Amino acid sequence: MRPQITYYGHSCFSILIGGKNILFDPFITPNPKANMVDVSTIKPDFICISHGHGDHVADAVRIANQSNAQVLGAYEVTEWFVNQGVTRCIPMNIGGSVNLGFCTIQMVKAEHSSSFPDGTYAGNAAGFVVKSSVATFYYAGDTALTLDMQLIPLTATIDFAFLPIGDNFTMGIKDAARAAKLVQCKKVVGMHFDTFLPIEINHSEALEHFENEQLQLTLPIINQTFQL
Ligand code: NI
Ligand code: MN
């Protein structure tokens, strides 16, 4: 079955793949745009954290505790979770892969910064490439356009990519379209847009730009599930 993708706002997605749920970067309760999401119902098997910024980790400890999910992230990220009492962690670093049975997850480079809201150093910001027999996808995290993205299609055929498009803190629309070309993927799910004033985007302009570049952009709707 094709993966089922549920959007929880900002850069938070849950992806049901191979019968398991992987949650990325939960930032829900502080996000007024996501106030229809009932966090207590989110029970993933794994939680991937791209970096330590508050808009990527806000609900992670709570969801890890209520679900007993394992948390994957940079070593410095998982150390912080251990200090918060979340002991089921898989520490990684850029370039490394872990085999979870139903999929493998590789941590890849992101061009961004990373520290926790309490000031704790969080290592390097990262993205993830998830490879499975049903689908392979790239979750970019927060990143600028970077030539390192060209390395991804050397070892993975990306079916769809989650790319930040909100500009200001990450890539904007045009760089996200360039990134899709570097990773050789036509199907893009936009993220990190509209949450705050500086990252509001013009939806029709974004959709038109991707169409002109022969790419397919999905602007997900919060609390909705879709397939690609
Ligand atoms: Ni960030
Ligand atoms: Mn962010």
Tab-separated table of N, CA, C and O in Angstrom, residues 32-121:
chain	number	residue	atom	x	y	z
A	32	PRO	N	-0.975	27.911	16.531
A	32	PRO	CA	-2.412	28.215	16.517
A	32	PRO	C	-3.109	27.693	15.258
A	32	PRO	O	-4.300	27.398	15.284
A	33	LYS	N	-2.358	27.547	14.167
A	33	LYS	CA	-2.967	27.048	12.912
A	33	LYS	C	-3.318	25.562	13.010
A	33	LYS	O	-4.022	25.041	12.144
A	34	ALA	N	-2.759	24.884	14.030
A	34	ALA	CA	-2.969	23.435	14.147
A	34	ALA	C	-3.830	23.103	15.362
A	34	ALA	O	-3.786	21.988	15.883
A	35	ASN	N	-4.653	24.085	15.821
A	35	ASN	CA	-5.388	23.858	17.075
A	35	ASN	C	-6.510	22.817	16.948
A	35	ASN	O	-7.093	22.409	17.940
A	36	MET	N	-6.791	22.367	15.715
A	36	MET	CA	-7.798	21.298	15.539
A	36	MET	C	-7.177	19.910	15.687
A	36	MET	O	-7.887	18.903	15.684
A	37	VAL	N	-5.851	19.849	15.833
A	37	VAL	CA	-5.188	18.549	15.955
A	37	VAL	C	-5.237	18.095	17.409
A	37	VAL	O	-4.889	18.855	18.313
A	38	ASP	N	-5.679	16.874	17.623
A	38	ASP	CA	-5.712	16.307	18.976
A	38	ASP	C	-4.416	15.525	19.193
A	38	ASP	O	-4.270	14.392	18.731
A	39	VAL	N	-3.474	16.155	19.889
A	39	VAL	CA	-2.139	15.558	20.054
A	39	VAL	C	-2.213	14.210	20.783
A	39	VAL	O	-1.409	13.315	20.527
A	40	SER	N	-3.223	14.069	21.656
A	40	SER	CA	-3.295	12.830	22.457
A	40	SER	C	-3.554	11.590	21.589
A	40	SER	O	-3.338	10.464	22.027
A	41	THR	N	-4.005	11.798	20.352
A	41	THR	CA	-4.292	10.654	19.473
A	41	THR	C	-3.078	10.261	18.624
A	41	THR	O	-3.140	9.278	17.889
A	42	ILE	N	-2.000	11.016	18.716
A	42	ILE	CA	-0.841	10.751	17.843
A	42	ILE	C	0.072	9.738	18.539
A	42	ILE	O	0.677	10.039	19.570
A	43	LYS	N	0.117	8.526	17.970
A	43	LYS	CA	0.896	7.455	18.603
A	43	LYS	C	1.790	6.761	17.581
A	43	LYS	O	1.515	5.653	17.130
A	44	PRO	N	2.873	7.420	17.219
A	44	PRO	CA	3.771	6.851	16.209
A	44	PRO	C	4.619	5.713	16.785
A	44	PRO	O	4.681	5.522	18.001
A	45	ASP	N	5.258	4.978	15.882
A	45	ASP	CA	6.236	3.964	16.287
A	45	ASP	C	7.635	4.574	16.380
A	45	ASP	O	8.458	4.132	17.175
A	46	PHE	N	7.881	5.581	15.542
A	46	PHE	CA	9.177	6.258	15.517
A	46	PHE	C	8.948	7.753	15.358
A	46	PHE	O	7.994	8.173	14.691
A	47	ILE	N	9.823	8.539	15.971
A	47	ILE	CA	9.778	9.996	15.820
A	47	ILE	C	11.141	10.451	15.307
A	47	ILE	O	12.161	10.202	15.964
A	48	CYS	N	11.168	11.062	14.136
A	48	CYS	CA	12.423	11.601	13.587
A	48	CYS	C	12.486	13.091	13.874
A	48	CYS	O	11.538	13.827	13.557
A	49	ILE	N	13.599	13.518	14.448
A	49	ILE	CA	13.789	14.935	14.783
A	49	ILE	C	14.943	15.474	13.919
A	49	ILE	O	16.082	14.991	14.032
A	50	SER	N	14.642	16.473	13.098
A	50	SER	CA	15.664	16.971	12.164
A	50	SER	C	16.684	17.872	12.850
A	50	SER	O	17.847	17.887	12.474
A	51	HIS	N	16.227	18.643	13.846
A	51	HIS	CA	17.132	19.531	14.592
A	51	HIS	C	16.416	20.037	15.839
A	51	HIS	O	15.246	19.724	16.052
A	52	GLY	N	17.133	20.786	16.676
A	52	GLY	CA	16.638	21.087	18.010
A	52	GLY	C	15.718	22.289	18.151
A	52	GLY	O	15.217	22.552	19.244
A	53	HIS	N	15.474	23.023	17.085
A	53	HIS	CA	14.679	24.250	17.210
A	53	HIS	C	13.264	23.943	17.708
A	53	HIS	O	12.683	22.911	17.376
A	54	GLY	N	12.730	24.909	18.475
A	54	GLY	CA	11.442	24.720	19.132
A	54	GLY	C	10.311	24.368	18.173
A	54	GLY	O	9.406	23.603	18.526
A	55	ASP	N	10.365	24.913	16.968
A	55	ASP	CA	9.289	24.645	16.007
A	55	ASP	C	9.440	23.270	15.346
A	55	ASP	O	8.771	22.981	14.347
A	56	HIS	N	10.300	22.416	15.937
A	56	HIS	CA	10.469	21.043	15.426
A	56	HIS	C	10.413	19.997	16.538
A	56	HIS	O	10.349	18.806	16.252
A	57	VAL	N	10.440	20.473	17.787
A	57	VAL	CA	10.484	19.509	18.910
A	57	VAL	C	9.401	19.738	19.966
A	57	VAL	O	9.306	18.969	20.927
A	58	ALA	N	8.566	20.767	19.791
A	58	ALA	CA	7.695	21.220	20.889
A	58	ALA	C	6.912	20.091	21.564
A	58	ALA	O	6.817	20.044	22.786
A	59	ASP	N	6.309	19.189	20.777
A	59	ASP	CA	5.462	18.141	21.353
A	59	ASP	C	6.139	16.773	21.362
A	59	ASP	O	5.482	15.759	21.627
A	60	ALA	N	7.429	16.744	21.099
A	60	ALA	CA	8.095	15.453	20.891
A	60	ALA	C	8.182	14.618	22.165
A	60	ALA	O	7.948	13.407	22.129
A	61	VAL	N	8.493	15.252	23.297
A	61	VAL	CA	8.634	14.490	24.545
A	61	VAL	C	7.284	13.896	24.934
A	61	VAL	O	7.169	12.715	25.246
A	62	ARG	N	6.250	14.727	24.868
A	62	ARG	CA	4.899	14.258	25.210
A	62	ARG	C	4.477	13.089	24.308
A	62	ARG	O	3.963	12.067	24.790
A	63	ILE	N	4.684	13.223	23.013
A	63	ILE	CA	4.247	12.165	22.084
A	63	ILE	C	5.094	10.904	22.276
A	63	ILE	O	4.573	9.788	22.233
A	64	ALA	N	6.389	11.087	22.534
A	64	ALA	CA	7.239	9.912	22.800
A	64	ALA	C	6.732	9.180	24.043
A	64	ALA	O	6.643	7.949	24.064
A	65	ASN	N	6.368	9.931	25.083
A	65	ASN	CA	5.893	9.313	26.331
A	65	ASN	C	4.554	8.613	26.152
A	65	ASN	O	4.340	7.520	26.679
A	66	GLN	N	3.640	9.223	25.396
A	66	GLN	CA	2.297	8.621	25.263
A	66	GLN	C	2.274	7.454	24.285
A	66	GLN	O	1.338	6.663	24.284
A	67	SER	N	3.307	7.346	23.436
A	67	SER	CA	3.310	6.302	22.402
A	67	SER	C	4.387	5.249	22.621
A	67	SER	O	4.348	4.196	22.001
A	68	ASN	N	5.370	5.562	23.462
A	68	ASN	CA	6.547	4.709	23.627
A	68	ASN	C	7.353	4.600	22.325
A	68	ASN	O	8.078	3.624	22.105
A	69	ALA	N	7.212	5.588	21.447
A	69	ALA	CA	7.949	5.604	20.180
A	69	ALA	C	9.442	5.764	20.437
A	69	ALA	O	9.857	6.327	21.457
A	70	GLN	N	10.229	5.260	19.508
A	70	GLN	CA	11.668	5.503	19.549
A	70	GLN	C	11.973	6.810	18.829
A	70	GLN	O	11.395	7.094	17.774
A	71	VAL	N	12.893	7.589	19.385
A	71	VAL	CA	13.245	8.894	18.818
A	71	VAL	C	14.570	8.780	18.071
A	71	VAL	O	15.580	8.343	18.634
A	72	LEU	N	14.563	9.165	16.796
A	72	LEU	CA	15.777	9.184	15.981
A	72	LEU	C	16.213	10.626	15.779
A	72	LEU	O	15.385	11.492	15.460
A	73	GLY	N	17.490	10.870	15.933
A	73	GLY	CA	17.999	12.213	15.693
A	73	GLY	C	19.504	12.200	15.828
A	73	GLY	O	20.111	11.159	16.127
A	74	ALA	N	20.099	13.359	15.625
A	74	ALA	CA	21.531	13.493	15.843
A	74	ALA	C	21.859	13.096	17.284
A	74	ALA	O	21.024	13.244	18.190
A	75	TYR	N	23.049	12.590	17.511
A	75	TYR	CA	23.467	12.165	18.846
A	75	TYR	C	23.138	13.221	19.906
A	75	TYR	O	22.576	12.916	20.967
A	76	GLU	N	23.455	14.486	19.604
A	76	GLU	CA	23.218	15.555	20.579
A	76	GLU	C	21.724	15.765	20.829
A	76	GLU	O	21.313	16.169	21.920
A	77	VAL	N	20.914	15.505	19.801
A	77	VAL	CA	19.453	15.624	19.942
A	77	VAL	C	18.927	14.516	20.854
A	77	VAL	O	18.156	14.758	21.779
A	78	THR	N	19.374	13.286	20.599
A	78	THR	CA	18.844	12.181	21.418
A	78	THR	C	19.358	12.266	22.853
A	78	THR	O	18.649	11.887	23.786
A	79	GLU	N	20.581	12.798	23.067
A	79	GLU	CA	21.065	13.006	24.442
A	79	GLU	C	20.125	13.939	25.210
A	79	GLU	O	19.841	13.721	26.389
A	80	TRP	N	19.640	14.966	24.538
A	80	TRP	CA	18.701	15.906	25.170
A	80	TRP	C	17.414	15.183	25.529
A	80	TRP	O	16.878	15.362	26.628
A	81	PHE	N	16.932	14.315	24.636
A	81	PHE	CA	15.712	13.552	24.937
A	81	PHE	C	15.933	12.618	26.129
A	81	PHE	O	15.057	12.487	26.984
A	82	VAL	N	17.093	11.979	26.183
A	82	VAL	CA	17.396	11.100	27.320
A	82	VAL	C	17.334	11.915	28.620
A	82	VAL	O	16.758	11.479	29.616
A	83	ASN	N	17.869	13.133	28.574
A	83	ASN	CA	17.831	13.998	29.759
A	83	ASN	C	16.418	14.440	30.117
A	83	ASN	O	16.155	14.833	31.256
A	84	GLN	N	15.493	14.378	29.152
A	84	GLN	CA	14.078	14.687	29.428
A	84	GLN	C	13.322	13.428	29.858
A	84	GLN	O	12.092	13.466	29.978
A	85	GLY	N	14.033	12.298	29.986
A	85	GLY	CA	13.385	11.062	30.421
A	85	GLY	C	12.934	10.164	29.291
A	85	GLY	O	12.318	9.126	29.525
A	86	VAL	N	13.214	10.549	28.042
A	86	VAL	CA	12.850	9.707	26.888
A	86	VAL	C	14.061	8.827	26.570
A	86	VAL	O	15.029	9.277	25.963
A	87	THR	N	14.002	7.579	27.026
A	87	THR	CA	15.207	6.748	26.926
A	87	THR	C	15.251	5.902	25.658
A	87	THR	O	16.294	5.390	25.294
A	88	ARG	N	14.084	5.729	24.987
A	88	ARG	CA	14.058	4.905	23.777
A	88	ARG	C	14.484	5.759	22.581
A	88	ARG	O	13.652	6.310	21.868
A	89	CYS	N	15.788	5.895	22.413
A	89	CYS	CA	16.329	6.771	21.375
A	89	CYS	C	17.285	6.005	20.467
A	89	CYS	O	17.923	5.042	20.895
A	90	ILE	N	17.380	6.452	19.236
A	90	ILE	CA	18.365	5.921	18.290
A	90	ILE	C	19.253	7.087	17.862
A	90	ILE	O	18.864	7.889	17.011
A	91	PRO	N	20.434	7.217	18.496
A	91	PRO	CA	21.315	8.318	18.113
A	91	PRO	C	21.961	8.059	16.767
A	91	PRO	O	22.350	6.933	16.459
A	92	MET	N	22.065	9.090	15.956
A	92	MET	CA	22.656	8.967	14.616
A	92	MET	C	23.554	10.164	14.366
A	92	MET	O	23.693	11.048	15.214
A	93	ASN	N	24.146	10.192	13.188
A	93	ASN	CA	24.770	11.434	12.725
A	93	ASN	C	24.776	11.432	11.207
A	93	ASN	O	24.464	10.416	10.579
A	94	ILE	N	25.129	12.566	10.640
A	94	ILE	CA	25.028	12.775	9.189
A	94	ILE	C	25.747	11.660	8.430
A	94	ILE	O	26.907	11.363	8.726
A	95	GLY	N	25.057	11.085	7.447
A	95	GLY	CA	25.656	10.056	6.601
A	95	GLY	C	25.325	8.652	7.040
A	95	GLY	O	25.409	7.720	6.241
A	96	GLY	N	24.958	8.479	8.311
A	96	GLY	CA	24.669	7.151	8.827
A	96	GLY	C	23.252	6.703	8.511
A	96	GLY	O	22.353	7.523	8.343
A	97	SER	N	23.092	5.370	8.441
A	97	SER	CA	21.773	4.772	8.217
A	97	SER	C	21.459	3.811	9.354
A	97	SER	O	22.372	3.222	9.940
A	98	VAL	N	20.184	3.636	9.634
A	98	VAL	CA	19.750	2.578	10.541
A	98	VAL	C	18.717	1.728	9.824
A	98	VAL	O	17.903	2.243	9.054
A	99	ASN	N	18.763	0.426	10.075
A	99	ASN	CA	17.795	-0.488	9.480
A	99	ASN	C	16.725	-0.795	10.522
A	99	ASN	O	17.024	-1.373	11.572
A	100	LEU	N	15.498	-0.381	10.246
A	100	LEU	CA	14.397	-0.599	11.193
A	100	LEU	C	13.554	-1.800	10.791
A	100	LEU	O	12.475	-2.014	11.329
A	101	GLY	N	14.025	-2.586	9.827
A	101	GLY	CA	13.278	-3.753	9.380
A	101	GLY	C	12.331	-3.416	8.241
A	101	GLY	O	12.554	-3.819	7.111
A	102	PHE	N	11.314	-2.609	8.527
A	102	PHE	CA	10.342	-2.222	7.479
A	102	PHE	C	10.889	-1.119	6.590
A	102	PHE	O	10.334	-0.838	5.524
A	103	CYS	N	11.958	-0.468	7.014
A	103	CYS	CA	12.593	0.580	6.207
A	103	CYS	C	14.004	0.827	6.733
A	103	CYS	O	14.360	0.358	7.819
A	104	THR	N	14.801	1.534	5.934
A	104	THR	CA	16.048	2.068	6.478
A	104	THR	C	15.932	3.588	6.447
A	104	THR	O	15.273	4.153	5.563
A	105	ILE	N	16.539	4.215	7.435
A	105	ILE	CA	16.519	5.679	7.494
A	105	ILE	C	17.958	6.180	7.518
A	105	ILE	O	18.754	5.757	8.369
A	106	GLN	N	18.269	7.031	6.552
A	106	GLN	CA	19.598	7.651	6.520
A	106	GLN	C	19.472	9.114	6.927
A	106	GLN	O	18.546	9.809	6.498
A	107	MET	N	20.405	9.546	7.755
A	107	MET	CA	20.460	10.957	8.114
A	107	MET	C	21.352	11.667	7.102
A	107	MET	O	22.482	11.235	6.854
A	108	VAL	N	20.823	12.713	6.504
A	108	VAL	CA	21.581	13.446	5.477
A	108	VAL	C	21.745	14.903	5.875
A	108	VAL	O	21.074	15.403	6.773
A	109	LYS	N	22.628	15.570	5.186
A	109	LYS	CA	22.987	16.925	5.559
A	109	LYS	C	21.867	17.930	5.298
A	109	LYS	O	21.151	17.838	4.304
A	110	ALA	N	21.717	18.866	6.201
A	110	ALA	CA	20.879	20.042	5.967
A	110	ALA	C	21.766	21.258	6.212
A	110	ALA	O	22.709	21.195	7.007
A	111	GLU	N	21.495	22.331	5.528
A	111	GLU	CA	22.277	23.561	5.717
A	111	GLU	C	21.445	24.495	6.578
A	111	GLU	O	20.575	25.217	6.086
A	112	HIS	N	21.671	24.438	7.895
A	112	HIS	CA	20.823	25.144	8.857
A	112	HIS	C	21.585	25.179	10.181
A	112	HIS	O	22.746	24.754	10.232
A	113	SER	N	20.971	25.683	11.244
A	113	SER	CA	21.590	25.674	12.571
A	113	SER	C	20.787	24.751	13.472
A	113	SER	O	19.733	24.262	13.070
A	114	SER	N	21.286	24.499	14.668
A	114	SER	CA	20.552	23.575	15.548
A	114	SER	C	20.934	23.756	16.999
A	114	SER	O	22.064	23.499	17.398
A	115	SER	N	19.974	24.232	17.791
A	115	SER	CA	20.128	24.260	19.250
A	115	SER	C	18.728	24.149	19.834
A	115	SER	O	17.748	24.455	19.156
A	116	PHE	N	18.635	23.678	21.085
A	116	PHE	CA	17.325	23.552	21.719
A	116	PHE	C	16.889	24.896	22.296
A	116	PHE	O	17.741	25.766	22.561
A	117	PRO	N	15.581	25.074	22.528
A	117	PRO	CA	15.089	26.327	23.104
A	117	PRO	C	15.759	26.673	24.441
A	117	PRO	O	15.876	27.844	24.793
A	118	ASP	N	16.230	25.665	25.199
A	118	ASP	CA	16.904	25.944	26.477
A	118	ASP	C	18.383	26.263	26.280
A	118	ASP	O	19.122	26.436	27.249
A	119	GLY	N	18.831	26.343	25.029
A	119	GLY	CA	20.218	26.717	24.735
A	119	GLY	C	21.150	25.539	24.532
A	119	GLY	O	22.299	25.730	24.107
A	120	THR	N	20.675	24.322	24.816
A	120	THR	CA	21.533	23.140	24.652
A	120	THR	C	21.944	22.972	23.185
A	120	THR	O	21.102	23.055	22.291
A	121	TYR	N	23.225	22.722	22.992
A	121	TYR	CA	23.743	22.433	21.646
A	121	TYR	C	23.063	21.187	21.094
A	121	TYR	O	22.926	20.184	21.802
